PDB file of C-alpha atoms in Angstrom:
ATOM      1  CA  MET A  29       0.000   0.000   0.000  1.00 92.00           C
ATOM      2  CA  LEU A  30       1.314   3.417  -0.968  1.00 97.00           C
ATOM      3  CA  THR A  31       1.918   6.071   1.649  1.00 98.00           C
ATOM      4  CA  THR A  32      -0.451   9.029   1.478  1.00 98.00           C
ATOM      5  CA  ARG A  33       2.328  11.130  -0.029  1.00 98.00           C
ATOM      6  CA  GLN A  34       3.185   8.490  -2.623  1.00 98.00           C
ATOM      7  CA  ASN A  35      -0.470   8.059  -3.514  1.00 98.00           C
ATOM      8  CA  LEU A  36      -0.921  11.779  -4.119  1.00 98.00           C
ATOM      9  CA  LEU A  37       2.098  11.840  -6.417  1.00 98.00           C
ATOM     10  CA  GLU A  38       0.647   8.953  -8.400  1.00 98.00           C
ATOM     11  CA  VAL A  39      -2.613  10.891  -8.791  1.00 98.00           C
ATOM     12  CA  ILE A  40      -1.027  14.125 -10.007  1.00 98.00           C
ATOM     13  CA  LYS A  41       1.485  12.390 -12.275  1.00 98.00           C
ATOM     14  CA  GLY A  42      -1.105  10.164 -13.941  1.00 98.00           C
ATOM     15  CA  GLY A  43       0.405   7.002 -12.466  1.00 98.00           C
ATOM     16  CA  ASN A  44      -1.135   4.158 -10.509  1.00 98.00           C
ATOM     17  CA  PRO A  45      -2.737   5.345  -7.272  1.00 98.00           C
ATOM     18  CA  ASP A  46      -4.238   2.613  -5.119  1.00 97.00           C
ATOM     19  CA  ARG A  47      -7.066   4.739  -3.692  1.00 98.00           C
ATOM     20  CA  PHE A  48      -8.565   8.217  -3.790  1.00 98.00           C
ATOM     21  CA  ILE A  49      -6.856  10.935  -1.803  1.00 98.00           C
ATOM     22  CA  LYS A  50      -9.326  11.996   0.862  1.00 98.00           C
ATOM     23  CA  GLN A  51      -9.483  15.774   0.681  1.00 98.00           C
ATOM     24  CA  TYR A  52      -6.547  17.249   2.632  1.00 98.00           C
ATOM     25  CA  GLU A  53      -5.177  14.004   4.046  1.00 98.00           C
ATOM     26  CA  ALA A  54      -1.833  14.294   2.245  1.00 98.00           C
ATOM     27  CA  PHE A  55      -1.129  17.783   3.597  1.00 98.00           C
ATOM     28  CA  LYS A  56       0.006  18.450   7.144  1.00 98.00           C
ATOM     29  CA  ILE A  57      -0.585  22.163   7.502  1.00 98.00           C
ATOM     30  CA  VAL A  58       1.835  23.663  10.020  1.00 98.00           C
ATOM     31  CA  GLY A  59       1.567  27.028  11.716  1.00 96.00           C
ATOM     32  CA  GLY A  60       3.364  29.032  14.333  1.00 97.00           C
ATOM     33  CA  ASP A  61       5.098  31.766  12.390  1.00 96.00           C
ATOM     34  CA  PRO A  62       5.167  35.128  14.182  1.00 98.00           C
ATOM     35  CA  VAL A  63       3.716  37.103  11.267  1.00 97.00           C
ATOM     36  CA  GLY A  64       0.488  35.153  11.389  1.00 95.00           C
ATOM     37  CA  ALA A  65       0.506  34.770  15.163  1.00 95.00           C
ATOM     38  CA  ASN A  66       0.705  38.534  15.681  1.00 96.00           C
ATOM     39  CA  ASN A  67      -2.008  39.419  13.175  1.00 95.00           C
ATOM     40  CA  PRO A  68      -5.245  40.266  15.050  1.00 94.00           C
ATOM     41  CA  ARG A  69      -8.200  38.060  14.108  1.00 92.00           C
ATOM     42  CA  ALA A  70     -11.887  38.720  14.533  1.00 93.00           C
ATOM     43  CA  THR A  71     -13.778  36.160  16.615  1.00 93.00           C
ATOM     44  CA  LYS A  72     -17.330  35.075  15.892  1.00 92.00           C
ATOM     45  CA  GLY A  73     -19.753  37.433  17.577  1.00 94.00           C
ATOM     46  CA  GLY A  74     -16.898  39.540  18.913  1.00 94.00           C
ATOM     47  CA  PRO A  75     -15.948  43.151  18.236  1.00 95.00           C
ATOM     48  CA  ASN A  76     -14.431  44.380  15.004  1.00 95.00           C
ATOM     49  CA  ILE A  77     -10.643  44.264  14.813  1.00 95.00           C
ATOM     50  CA  ILE A  78      -8.030  46.006  12.683  1.00 97.00           C
ATOM     51  CA  ASP A  79      -5.504  43.629  11.126  1.00 97.00           C
ATOM     52  CA  ASN A  80      -1.839  44.354  10.451  1.00 97.00           C
ATOM     53  CA  TRP A  81      -2.608  45.824   7.029  1.00 98.00           C
ATOM     54  CA  GLY A  82      -5.004  48.283   8.666  1.00 97.00           C
ATOM     55  CA  VAL A  83      -8.094  46.464   7.374  1.00 98.00           C
ATOM     56  CA  THR A  84     -11.124  46.510   9.677  1.00 97.00           C
ATOM     57  CA  ARG A  85     -12.691  43.040   9.953  1.00 96.00           C
ATOM     58  CA  SER A  86     -16.074  42.000  11.287  1.00 96.00           C
ATOM     59  CA  PHE A  87     -17.354  38.535  12.275  1.00 95.00           C
ATOM     60  CA  PRO A  88     -21.074  38.661  13.084  1.00 94.00           C
ATOM     61  CA  ALA A  89     -22.484  35.666  14.915  1.00 90.00           C
ATOM     62  CA  ASN A  90     -24.778  34.695  12.040  1.00 86.00           C
ATOM     63  CA  VAL A  91     -22.182  34.384   9.259  1.00 86.00           C
ATOM     64  CA  PRO A  92     -19.611  31.640   8.546  1.00 84.00           C
ATOM     65  CA  ALA A  93     -16.464  33.784   8.469  1.00 86.00           C
ATOM     66  CA  ALA A  94     -14.999  37.218   9.087  1.00 90.00           C
ATOM     67  CA  PHE A  95     -14.989  39.806   6.316  1.00 92.00           C
ATOM     68  CA  PRO A  96     -13.531  43.278   5.685  1.00 96.00           C
ATOM     69  CA  VAL A  97     -15.631  46.359   6.399  1.00 95.00           C
ATOM     70  CA  HIS A  98     -15.752  48.630   3.366  1.00 95.00           C
ATOM     71  CA  ASP A  99     -17.907  51.632   4.099  1.00 93.00           C
ATOM     72  CA  GLU A 100     -16.194  54.923   3.311  1.00 91.00           C
ATOM     73  CA  GLU A 101     -15.070  55.387   6.902  1.00 93.00           C
ATOM     74  CA  HIS A 102     -13.255  52.064   7.136  1.00 95.00           C
ATOM     75  CA  LYS A 103     -11.653  51.602   3.714  1.00 97.00           C
ATOM     76  CA  VAL A 104      -7.871  51.784   3.957  1.00 98.00           C
ATOM     77  CA  VAL A 105      -7.446  52.913   0.344  1.00 98.00           C
ATOM     78  CA  LYS A 106      -9.987  55.535  -0.686  1.00 97.00           C
ATOM     79  CA  ASP A 107      -7.922  56.869  -3.602  1.00 98.00           C
ATOM     80  CA  VAL A 108      -5.570  54.313  -5.115  1.00 98.00           C
ATOM     81  CA  THR A 109      -3.343  57.032  -6.578  1.00 98.00           C
ATOM     82  CA  LYS A 110      -2.477  57.917  -2.978  1.00 98.00           C
ATOM     83  CA  TRP A 111      -1.961  54.358  -1.726  1.00 98.00           C
ATOM     84  CA  LYS A 112       1.595  55.094  -0.573  1.00 98.00           C
ATOM     85  CA  GLU A 113       0.203  57.461   2.041  1.00 98.00           C
ATOM     86  CA  VAL A 114      -1.997  54.833   3.719  1.00 98.00           C
ATOM     87  CA  VAL A 115      -0.738  51.300   2.991  1.00 98.00           C
ATOM     88  CA  LYS A 116       1.944  49.862   5.219  1.00 98.00           C
ATOM     89  CA  ALA A 117       2.812  46.181   5.037  1.00 98.00           C
ATOM     90  CA  PRO A 118       3.094  44.189   8.283  1.00 98.00           C
ATOM     91  CA  LYS A 119       6.495  43.798   9.887  1.00 97.00           C
ATOM     92  CA  LEU A 120       8.567  40.729   9.076  1.00 98.00           C
ATOM     93  CA  ASP A 121      11.680  41.429  11.139  1.00 97.00           C
ATOM     94  CA  TYR A 122      10.930  39.159  14.078  1.00 98.00           C
ATOM     95  CA  PRO A 123      13.884  37.670  15.967  1.00 98.00           C
ATOM     96  CA  GLU A 124      14.937  34.131  15.103  1.00 97.00           C
ATOM     97  CA  SER A 125      13.565  32.884  18.415  1.00 98.00           C
ATOM     98  CA  ASP A 126      10.050  33.840  17.316  1.00 98.00           C
ATOM     99  CA  TRP A 127      10.275  31.473  14.349  1.00 98.00           C
ATOM    100  CA  GLN A 128      11.124  28.413  16.422  1.00 98.00           C
ATOM    101  CA  THR A 129       7.500  27.286  16.839  1.00 98.00           C
ATOM    102  CA  LEU A 130       7.056  27.094  13.066  1.00 98.00           C
ATOM    103  CA  LYS A 131      10.399  25.327  12.730  1.00 98.00           C
ATOM    104  CA  ALA A 132       9.507  22.748  15.397  1.00 98.00           C
ATOM    105  CA  ASN A 133       6.058  22.108  13.931  1.00 98.00           C
ATOM    106  CA  ALA A 134       7.588  21.559  10.494  1.00 98.00           C
ATOM    107  CA  GLU A 135      10.269  19.237  11.834  1.00 98.00           C
ATOM    108  CA  ALA A 136       7.587  17.109  13.541  1.00 98.00           C
ATOM    109  CA  VAL A 137       5.932  16.182  10.234  1.00 98.00           C
ATOM    110  CA  ASP A 138       6.552  12.673   8.893  1.00 98.00           C
ATOM    111  CA  ARG A 139       7.590  13.649   5.389  1.00 98.00           C
ATOM    112  CA  ASN A 140       7.590  10.094   4.149  1.00 97.00           C
ATOM    113  CA  GLU A 141       3.842   9.998   4.773  1.00 98.00           C
ATOM    114  CA  TYR A 142       2.763  13.632   4.276  1.00 98.00           C
ATOM    115  CA  PHE A 143       3.645  16.915   2.613  1.00 98.00           C
ATOM    116  CA  CYS A 144       4.710  19.485   5.193  1.00 98.00           C
ATOM    117  CA  THR A 145       2.507  22.389   4.141  1.00 98.00           C
ATOM    118  CA  VAL A 146       2.476  26.079   5.006  1.00 98.00           C
ATOM    119  CA  PHE A 147      -0.782  27.990   4.630  1.00 98.00           C
ATOM    120  CA  ARG A 148      -0.782  31.522   3.210  1.00 97.00           C
ATOM    121  CA  ALA A 149      -3.633  33.977   2.829  1.00 96.00           C
ATOM    122  CA  PRO A 150      -4.723  36.342   1.493  1.00 97.00           C
ATOM    123  CA  GLY A 151      -3.354  36.367  -2.034  1.00 98.00           C
ATOM    124  CA  ILE A 152      -2.701  39.291  -4.354  1.00 98.00           C
ATOM    125  CA  PHE A 153      -6.270  39.931  -5.494  1.00 98.00           C
ATOM    126  CA  GLU A 154      -7.783  39.427  -2.058  1.00 98.00           C
ATOM    127  CA  GLN A 155      -5.257  41.763  -0.447  1.00 98.00           C
ATOM    128  CA  LEU A 156      -6.139  44.423  -3.001  1.00 98.00           C
ATOM    129  CA  HIS A 157      -9.866  44.241  -2.412  1.00 98.00           C
ATOM    130  CA  HIS A 158      -9.457  43.916   1.350  1.00 98.00           C
ATOM    131  CA  LEU A 159      -7.731  47.288   1.260  1.00 98.00           C
ATOM    132  CA  MET A 160     -10.245  49.106  -0.948  1.00 98.00           C
ATOM    133  CA  GLY A 161     -13.355  46.980  -1.525  1.00 97.00           C
ATOM    134  CA  ILE A 162     -13.935  44.566  -4.384  1.00 96.00           C
ATOM    135  CA  ASP A 163     -15.971  47.003  -6.456  1.00 96.00           C
ATOM    136  CA  SER A 164     -13.266  49.657  -6.202  1.00 97.00           C
ATOM    137  CA  ALA A 165     -10.512  47.127  -6.943  1.00 98.00           C
ATOM    138  CA  LEU A 166     -12.197  45.948 -10.133  1.00 98.00           C
ATOM    139  CA  MET A 167     -12.902  49.521 -11.304  1.00 98.00           C
ATOM    140  CA  ASN A 168      -9.353  50.606 -10.506  1.00 98.00           C
ATOM    141  CA  PHE A 169      -7.953  47.959 -12.862  1.00 98.00           C
ATOM    142  CA  TYR A 170      -9.644  49.967 -15.628  1.00 97.00           C
ATOM    143  CA  GLU A 171      -9.350  53.507 -14.322  1.00 98.00           C
ATOM    144  CA  GLU A 172      -6.000  53.551 -12.497  1.00 98.00           C
ATOM    145  CA  PRO A 173      -3.893  50.674 -13.862  1.00 98.00           C
ATOM    146  CA  GLU A 174      -0.554  52.359 -13.146  1.00 98.00           C
ATOM    147  CA  ALA A 175      -1.328  52.839  -9.456  1.00 98.00           C
ATOM    148  CA  MET A 176      -2.706  49.310  -9.208  1.00 98.00           C
ATOM    149  CA  HIS A 177       0.470  47.871 -10.709  1.00 98.00           C
ATOM    150  CA  GLU A 178       2.517  49.843  -8.175  1.00 98.00           C
ATOM    151  CA  LEU A 179       0.425  48.588  -5.264  1.00 98.00           C
ATOM    152  CA  ILE A 180       0.589  45.006  -6.545  1.00 98.00           C
ATOM    153  CA  ASP A 181       4.379  45.255  -6.797  1.00 98.00           C
ATOM    154  CA  TYR A 182       4.488  46.450  -3.175  1.00 98.00           C
ATOM    155  CA  ILE A 183       2.314  43.524  -2.009  1.00 98.00           C
ATOM    156  CA  VAL A 184       4.324  41.000  -4.019  1.00 98.00           C
ATOM    157  CA  ASP A 185       7.631  42.309  -2.663  1.00 98.00           C
ATOM    158  CA  TRP A 186       6.318  41.762   0.866  1.00 98.00           C
ATOM    159  CA  MET A 187       5.052  38.287  -0.048  1.00 98.00           C
ATOM    160  CA  LEU A 188       8.472  37.359  -1.417  1.00 98.00           C
ATOM    161  CA  ARG A 189      10.243  38.497   1.756  1.00 98.00           C
ATOM    162  CA  TYR A 190       7.722  36.509   3.794  1.00 98.00           C
ATOM    163  CA  ALA A 191       8.306  33.488   1.541  1.00 98.00           C
ATOM    164  CA  GLU A 192      12.050  33.692   2.188  1.00 98.00           C
ATOM    165  CA  LEU A 193      11.424  33.367   5.924  1.00 98.00           C
ATOM    166  CA  ILE A 194       8.959  30.509   5.505  1.00 98.00           C
ATOM    167  CA  VAL A 195      11.475  28.593   3.420  1.00 98.00           C
ATOM    168  CA  LYS A 196      14.279  29.336   5.871  1.00 98.00           C
ATOM    169  CA  TYR A 197      12.489  28.077   8.959  1.00 98.00           C
ATOM    170  CA  ALA A 198       9.969  25.480   7.719  1.00 98.00           C
ATOM    171  CA  HIS A 199      11.502  24.074   4.510  1.00 98.00           C
ATOM    172  CA  PRO A 200       7.965  23.162   3.402  1.00 98.00           C
ATOM    173  CA  ASP A 201       7.163  20.521   0.803  1.00 98.00           C
ATOM    174  CA  ALA A 202       3.981  22.336  -0.216  1.00 98.00           C
ATOM    175  CA  ILE A 203       2.453  25.790  -0.052  1.00 98.00           C
ATOM    176  CA  PHE A 204      -1.315  26.122   0.288  1.00 98.00           C
ATOM    177  CA  HIS A 205      -2.205  29.621  -0.877  1.00 98.00           C
ATOM    178  CA  HIS A 206      -5.611  31.303  -0.955  1.00 98.00           C
ATOM    179  CA  ASP A 207      -6.804  33.845  -3.505  1.00 98.00           C
ATOM    180  CA  ASP A 208     -10.421  33.662  -4.669  1.00 98.00           C
ATOM    181  CA  TRP A 209     -10.844  34.621  -8.314  1.00 98.00           C
ATOM    182  CA  GLY A 210     -14.527  34.264  -9.086  1.00 97.00           C
ATOM    183  CA  SER A 211     -18.143  33.639  -8.207  1.00 96.00           C
ATOM    184  CA  GLN A 212     -19.854  30.281  -8.706  1.00 95.00           C
ATOM    185  CA  ILE A 213     -20.457  30.989 -12.389  1.00 96.00           C
ATOM    186  CA  SER A 214     -17.833  33.480 -13.578  1.00 97.00           C
ATOM    187  CA  SER A 215     -14.357  34.784 -12.895  1.00 98.00           C
ATOM    188  CA  PHE A 216     -14.188  38.275 -11.428  1.00 97.00           C
ATOM    189  CA  MET A 217     -11.845  39.380 -14.221  1.00 97.00           C
ATOM    190  CA  SER A 218     -11.483  38.610 -17.873  1.00 98.00           C
ATOM    191  CA  PRO A 219      -8.556  36.295 -18.667  1.00 98.00           C
ATOM    192  CA  GLU A 220      -6.772  39.231 -20.295  1.00 98.00           C
ATOM    193  CA  MET A 221      -7.076  41.413 -17.213  1.00 98.00           C
ATOM    194  CA  PHE A 222      -6.119  38.488 -14.978  1.00 98.00           C
ATOM    195  CA  GLN A 223      -3.010  37.913 -17.073  1.00 98.00           C
ATOM    196  CA  GLU A 224      -1.995  41.556 -16.837  1.00 98.00           C
ATOM    197  CA  PHE A 225      -2.533  42.191 -13.137  1.00 98.00           C
ATOM    198  CA  ILE A 226      -2.480  38.881 -11.229  1.00 98.00           C
ATOM    199  CA  VAL A 227      -0.331  36.392 -13.122  1.00 98.00           C
ATOM    200  CA  PRO A 228       3.080  38.145 -12.995  1.00 98.00           C
ATOM    201  CA  GLY A 229       3.123  38.504  -9.206  1.00 98.00           C
ATOM    202  CA  PHE A 230       2.128  34.911  -8.540  1.00 98.00           C
ATOM    203  CA  LYS A 231       4.715  33.702 -11.039  1.00 98.00           C
ATOM    204  CA  LYS A 232       7.335  35.458  -8.927  1.00 98.00           C
ATOM    205  CA  VAL A 233       6.016  34.158  -5.604  1.00 98.00           C
ATOM    206  CA  TYR A 234       5.337  30.586  -6.695  1.00 98.00           C
ATOM    207  CA  GLY A 235       8.542  30.574  -8.736  1.00 98.00           C
ATOM    208  CA  TYR A 236      10.499  31.525  -5.627  1.00 98.00           C
ATOM    209  CA  TYR A 237       8.989  28.685  -3.626  1.00 98.00           C
ATOM    210  CA  LYS A 238       9.633  26.167  -6.407  1.00 98.00           C
ATOM    211  CA  ALA A 239      13.244  27.341  -6.767  1.00 98.00           C
ATOM    212  CA  ASN A 240      13.783  26.855  -3.033  1.00 98.00           C
ATOM    213  CA  GLY A 241      12.680  23.306  -2.378  1.00 97.00           C
ATOM    214  CA  VAL A 242       8.872  23.485  -2.429  1.00 98.00           C
ATOM    215  CA  GLN A 243       7.527  20.556  -4.421  1.00 98.00           C
ATOM    216  CA  LEU A 244       3.835  21.425  -4.698  1.00 98.00           C
ATOM    217  CA  ILE A 245       1.868  24.635  -5.048  1.00 98.00           C
ATOM    218  CA  VAL A 246      -1.756  24.129  -4.010  1.00 98.00           C
ATOM    219  CA  HIS A 247      -3.942  27.138  -4.780  1.00 98.00           C
ATOM    220  CA  HIS A 248      -7.404  27.682  -3.311  1.00 98.00           C
ATOM    221  CA  SER A 249     -10.108  29.481  -5.250  1.00 98.00           C
ATOM    222  CA  ASP A 250     -13.572  28.104  -4.451  1.00 97.00           C
ATOM    223  CA  SER A 251     -15.132  29.513  -7.553  1.00 97.00           C
ATOM    224  CA  TYR A 252     -15.574  29.298 -11.261  1.00 98.00           C
ATOM    225  CA  ALA A 253     -12.160  29.770 -12.850  1.00 98.00           C
ATOM    226  CA  ALA A 254     -12.108  27.310 -15.750  1.00 98.00           C
ATOM    227  CA  ASN A 255     -11.157  30.176 -18.071  1.00 98.00           C
ATOM    228  CA  LEU A 256      -8.093  30.876 -15.916  1.00 98.00           C
ATOM    229  CA  VAL A 257      -6.630  27.363 -15.834  1.00 98.00           C
ATOM    230  CA  PRO A 258      -3.968  28.053 -18.505  1.00 98.00           C
ATOM    231  CA  TYR A 259      -2.717  30.922 -16.347  1.00 98.00           C
ATOM    232  CA  MET A 260      -2.721  28.736 -13.233  1.00 98.00           C
ATOM    233  CA  ILE A 261      -0.420  26.367 -15.096  1.00 98.00           C
ATOM    234  CA  GLU A 262       1.768  29.292 -16.168  1.00 98.00           C
ATOM    235  CA  MET A 263       1.999  30.443 -12.528  1.00 98.00           C
ATOM    236  CA  GLY A 264       3.260  27.030 -11.431  1.00 98.00           C
ATOM    237  CA  ILE A 265       0.144  25.790  -9.633  1.00 98.00           C
ATOM    238  CA  ASP A 266       0.146  21.997  -9.263  1.00 98.00           C
ATOM    239  CA  ILE A 267      -3.274  21.569  -7.629  1.00 98.00           C
ATOM    240  CA  TRP A 268      -6.271  23.852  -7.920  1.00 98.00           C
ATOM    241  CA  GLN A 269      -8.187  23.369  -4.680  1.00 98.00           C
ATOM    242  CA  GLY A 270     -11.774  24.566  -4.379  1.00 98.00           C
ATOM    243  CA  ALA A 271     -12.675  23.864  -7.992  1.00 98.00           C
ATOM    244  CA  MET A 272     -16.474  23.965  -7.990  1.00 98.00           C
ATOM    245  CA  SER A 273     -18.572  21.587 -10.060  1.00 98.00           C
ATOM    246  CA  THR A 274     -19.735  24.546 -12.182  1.00 98.00           C
ATOM    247  CA  ASN A 275     -16.299  24.419 -13.868  1.00 98.00           C
ATOM    248  CA  ASP A 276     -17.075  21.062 -15.530  1.00 98.00           C
ATOM    249  CA  ILE A 277     -14.147  19.309 -13.864  1.00 98.00           C
ATOM    250  CA  PRO A 278     -14.253  16.196 -16.100  1.00 98.00           C
ATOM    251  CA  ALA A 279     -13.767  18.402 -19.157  1.00 98.00           C
ATOM    252  CA  LEU A 280     -10.893  20.259 -17.476  1.00 98.00           C
ATOM    253  CA  ILE A 281      -9.227  16.974 -16.520  1.00 98.00           C
ATOM    254  CA  LYS A 282      -9.487  15.808 -20.101  1.00 98.00           C
ATOM    255  CA  GLN A 283      -7.927  19.002 -21.433  1.00 98.00           C
ATOM    256  CA  TYR A 284      -5.370  19.899 -18.748  1.00 98.00           C
ATOM    257  CA  GLY A 285      -4.966  16.842 -16.505  1.00 97.00           C
ATOM    258  CA  SER A 286      -1.365  16.155 -17.409  1.00 96.00           C
ATOM    259  CA  GLN A 287      -0.457  19.706 -16.321  1.00 98.00           C
ATOM    260  CA  ILE A 288      -2.593  20.411 -13.241  1.00 98.00           C
ATOM    261  CA  THR A 289      -4.725  18.461 -10.750  1.00 98.00           C
ATOM    262  CA  PHE A 290      -8.199  19.487  -9.631  1.00 98.00           C
ATOM    263  CA  MET A 291      -9.230  19.220  -5.979  1.00 98.00           C
ATOM    264  CA  GLY A 292     -12.911  19.760  -5.276  1.00 98.00           C
ATOM    265  CA  ASP A 293     -16.063  19.088  -7.357  1.00 98.00           C
ATOM    266  CA  ILE A 294     -18.069  18.481  -4.153  1.00 98.00           C
ATOM    267  CA  ASP A 295     -19.683  21.857  -3.583  1.00 97.00           C
ATOM    268  CA  ASN A 296     -20.060  22.955   0.019  1.00 95.00           C
ATOM    269  CA  GLY A 297     -23.390  24.519  -0.766  1.00 94.00           C
ATOM    270  CA  ILE A 298     -24.765  21.062  -1.539  1.00 97.00           C
ATOM    271  CA  VAL A 299     -23.258  18.950   1.254  1.00 97.00           C
ATOM    272  CA  ASP A 300     -22.117  21.329   4.023  1.00 97.00           C
ATOM    273  CA  ARG A 301     -25.554  22.305   5.278  1.00 95.00           C
ATOM    274  CA  GLU A 302     -27.455  22.321   8.511  1.00 94.00           C
ATOM    275  CA  ASP A 303     -29.733  19.555   7.187  1.00 97.00           C
ATOM    276  CA  TRP A 304     -26.904  17.331   5.887  1.00 98.00           C
ATOM    277  CA  THR A 305     -27.234  13.569   5.861  1.00 98.00           C
ATOM    278  CA  TYR A 306     -24.669  10.883   5.172  1.00 98.00           C
ATOM    279  CA  GLU A 307     -26.813   9.478   2.367  1.00 98.00           C
ATOM    280  CA  LYS A 308     -26.814  12.817   0.563  1.00 98.00           C
ATOM    281  CA  ILE A 309     -23.076  13.185   1.037  1.00 98.00           C
ATOM    282  CA  LYS A 310     -22.495   9.643  -0.195  1.00 98.00           C
ATOM    283  CA  GLU A 311     -24.601  10.365  -3.277  1.00 98.00           C
ATOM    284  CA  GLU A 312     -22.660  13.527  -4.134  1.00 98.00           C
ATOM    285  CA  VAL A 313     -19.252  11.942  -3.499  1.00 98.00           C
ATOM    286  CA  ALA A 314     -20.152   8.957  -5.681  1.00 98.00           C
ATOM    287  CA  LYS A 315     -21.247  11.202  -8.545  1.00 98.00           C
ATOM    288  CA  SER A 316     -18.072  13.236  -8.268  1.00 98.00           C
ATOM    289  CA  CYS A 317     -15.678  10.282  -8.156  1.00 98.00           C
ATOM    290  CA  LYS A 318     -17.377   8.499 -11.041  1.00 98.00           C
ATOM    291  CA  ARG A 319     -17.477  11.508 -13.337  1.00 98.00           C
ATOM    292  CA  CYS A 320     -13.974  12.771 -12.575  1.00 98.00           C
ATOM    293  CA  GLY A 321     -12.059   9.496 -12.331  1.00 98.00           C
ATOM    294  CA  LYS A 322      -8.926   8.343 -10.585  1.00 98.00           C
ATOM    295  CA  LEU A 323      -6.224  10.603 -12.055  1.00 98.00           C
ATOM    296  CA  TYR A 324      -5.564  14.335 -11.810  1.00 98.00           C
ATOM    297  CA  PHE A 325      -8.451  14.593  -9.355  1.00 98.00           C
ATOM    298  CA  ILE A 326      -8.755  14.774  -5.573  1.00 98.00           C
ATOM    299  CA  PRO A 327     -12.351  14.482  -4.323  1.00 98.00           C
ATOM    300  CA  SER A 328     -12.936  17.219  -1.792  1.00 98.00           C
ATOM    301  CA  THR A 329     -15.407  19.785  -0.669  1.00 98.00           C
ATOM    302  CA  THR A 330     -14.552  23.255  -1.882  1.00 98.00           C
ATOM    303  CA  MET A 331     -13.830  24.454   1.674  1.00 97.00           C
ATOM    304  CA  GLY A 332     -10.505  26.230   1.946  1.00 96.00           C
ATOM    305  CA  LEU A 333      -9.202  24.247   4.926  1.00 97.00           C
ATOM    306  CA  PRO A 334      -9.670  20.695   6.277  1.00 97.00           C
ATOM    307  CA  GLU A 335     -12.908  21.514   8.050  1.00 96.00           C
ATOM    308  CA  SER A 336     -16.596  22.121   7.486  1.00 96.00           C
ATOM    309  CA  LEU A 337     -19.151  24.687   8.546  1.00 93.00           C
ATOM    310  CA  TYR A 338     -21.335  22.006  10.119  1.00 95.00           C
ATOM    311  CA  LYS A 339     -19.937  19.465  12.526  1.00 96.00           C
ATOM    312  CA  GLY A 340     -19.402  16.022  11.066  1.00 98.00           C
ATOM    313  CA  VAL A 341     -19.558  16.936   7.371  1.00 98.00           C
ATOM    314  CA  TYR A 342     -15.810  16.832   6.686  1.00 98.00           C
ATOM    315  CA  ASP A 343     -15.412  13.389   8.272  1.00 98.00           C
ATOM    316  CA  ALA A 344     -18.534  12.108   6.520  1.00 98.00           C
ATOM    317  CA  VAL A 345     -17.109  13.148   3.154  1.00 98.00           C
ATOM    318  CA  ASN A 346     -13.900  11.261   3.981  1.00 98.00           C
ATOM    319  CA  ASP A 347     -15.914   8.153   4.856  1.00 98.00           C
ATOM    320  CA  ALA A 348     -17.817   8.385   1.589  1.00 98.00           C
ATOM    321  CA  ILE A 349     -14.551   8.729  -0.347  1.00 98.00           C
ATOM    322  CA  ASP A 350     -13.284   5.570   1.385  1.00 98.00           C
ATOM    323  CA  GLU A 351     -16.386   3.762   0.130  1.00 98.00           C
ATOM    324  CA  MET A 352     -15.705   4.906  -3.421  1.00 98.00           C
ATOM    325  CA  SER A 353     -12.079   3.771  -3.178  1.00 98.00           C
ATOM    326  CA  LYS A 354     -13.319   0.284  -2.317  1.00 98.00           C
ATOM    327  CA  GLU A 355     -15.685   0.356  -5.261  1.00 97.00           C
ATOM    328  CA  MET A 356     -13.442   1.880  -7.928  1.00 98.00           C
ATOM    329  CA  PHE A 357      -9.919   0.624  -7.096  1.00 97.00           C
TER     330      PHE A 357
END
C-alpha cells in the first residue's frame, strides 16, 4: 500500500494510485510563524478588529467567516493614486527565536507519509480588495492601472520576503495559498485582465517557492475559474483546490490533466448544510468520483481548509470517499 504522499504523487502524475486521496489528508498544515501569530483576528460574535494591514474586519455571529468592512469610513485605500500614504505592510523582522515554533512544527511532520505544508492567505487579489473593496478594486484595474500595478508590486515584494522566511524556517514541501478569483459561475476578471494584473506577481512568488525546495503549489479558489486554468499552469500551480462543479471538472481533466490536478467538485453549498445527511453526502461523493475518475483529481469539498461549517460533514465526506475507493480501485 502506498503512503499518502506516494499516492498523491501517483494521482497528479497520472500514475497508478491505489485509492482516492481523501481531501486534505496528504497535507500536514503547520503554523506558528510570528507574522500570522501577531495578526489580530476577529472572533465570531466579537468586536471588530483592525488587522496588520489596517483592514477593519467583522465577524457577526450569524455568518460563517470574518470579512472586511468597506464603508467609506473604514476603507484603507480611498484613492488608489495615494496608496503610498496609507498602505503599510506588516512587519517581518521578528527575531529568530520567534520562528522556532514554526520550525519545530515543520520538523515534527513525517515527510515520508505527508507533505509538510504552510498555509498563506490572502493572495494578491484578495489583499487588493481587502484594502479598498472589491468594487473599487475591479474599477481601478480599468481607471488607475498604473497605481494598481505599483500597489501590486508592493504587495508582491512583501510576499516574497515573507516566503524567504517561511522557506528558511519550515523548509515546506507544499504551499497552500488562498486567492479567490470568481463567483460560482464566472471569474471576477477577464482572462486578459487576470493575465496583466495577477499572473506576474504569482509567477514570482510561486517561482520563488519552487526554486527553493517546495515541491507542490496548491492554490485555493472556491469559484468558477475554468477560463483561468492556462494561467494557473503558467503560474506554477500543481493543484487547484476549491474547484467547484460549475467548472465542468471532467472536461478540465481531459484538457489539462497532465499539467494540473483538480481538488474539489463536491460543492459545500450542496453537502455542508445544517440539514446534511450521510446518504446525501455519499450520493454527491459517488457522482463526483465516477465523473472525474482516478487521475488528476482529488475528491474534496470546496472548503478552503480541512474543516466544514457544520460538525461532522468533513469526516462524513472522507468516509464516503473511502467507500468509493473500495468500489473503484
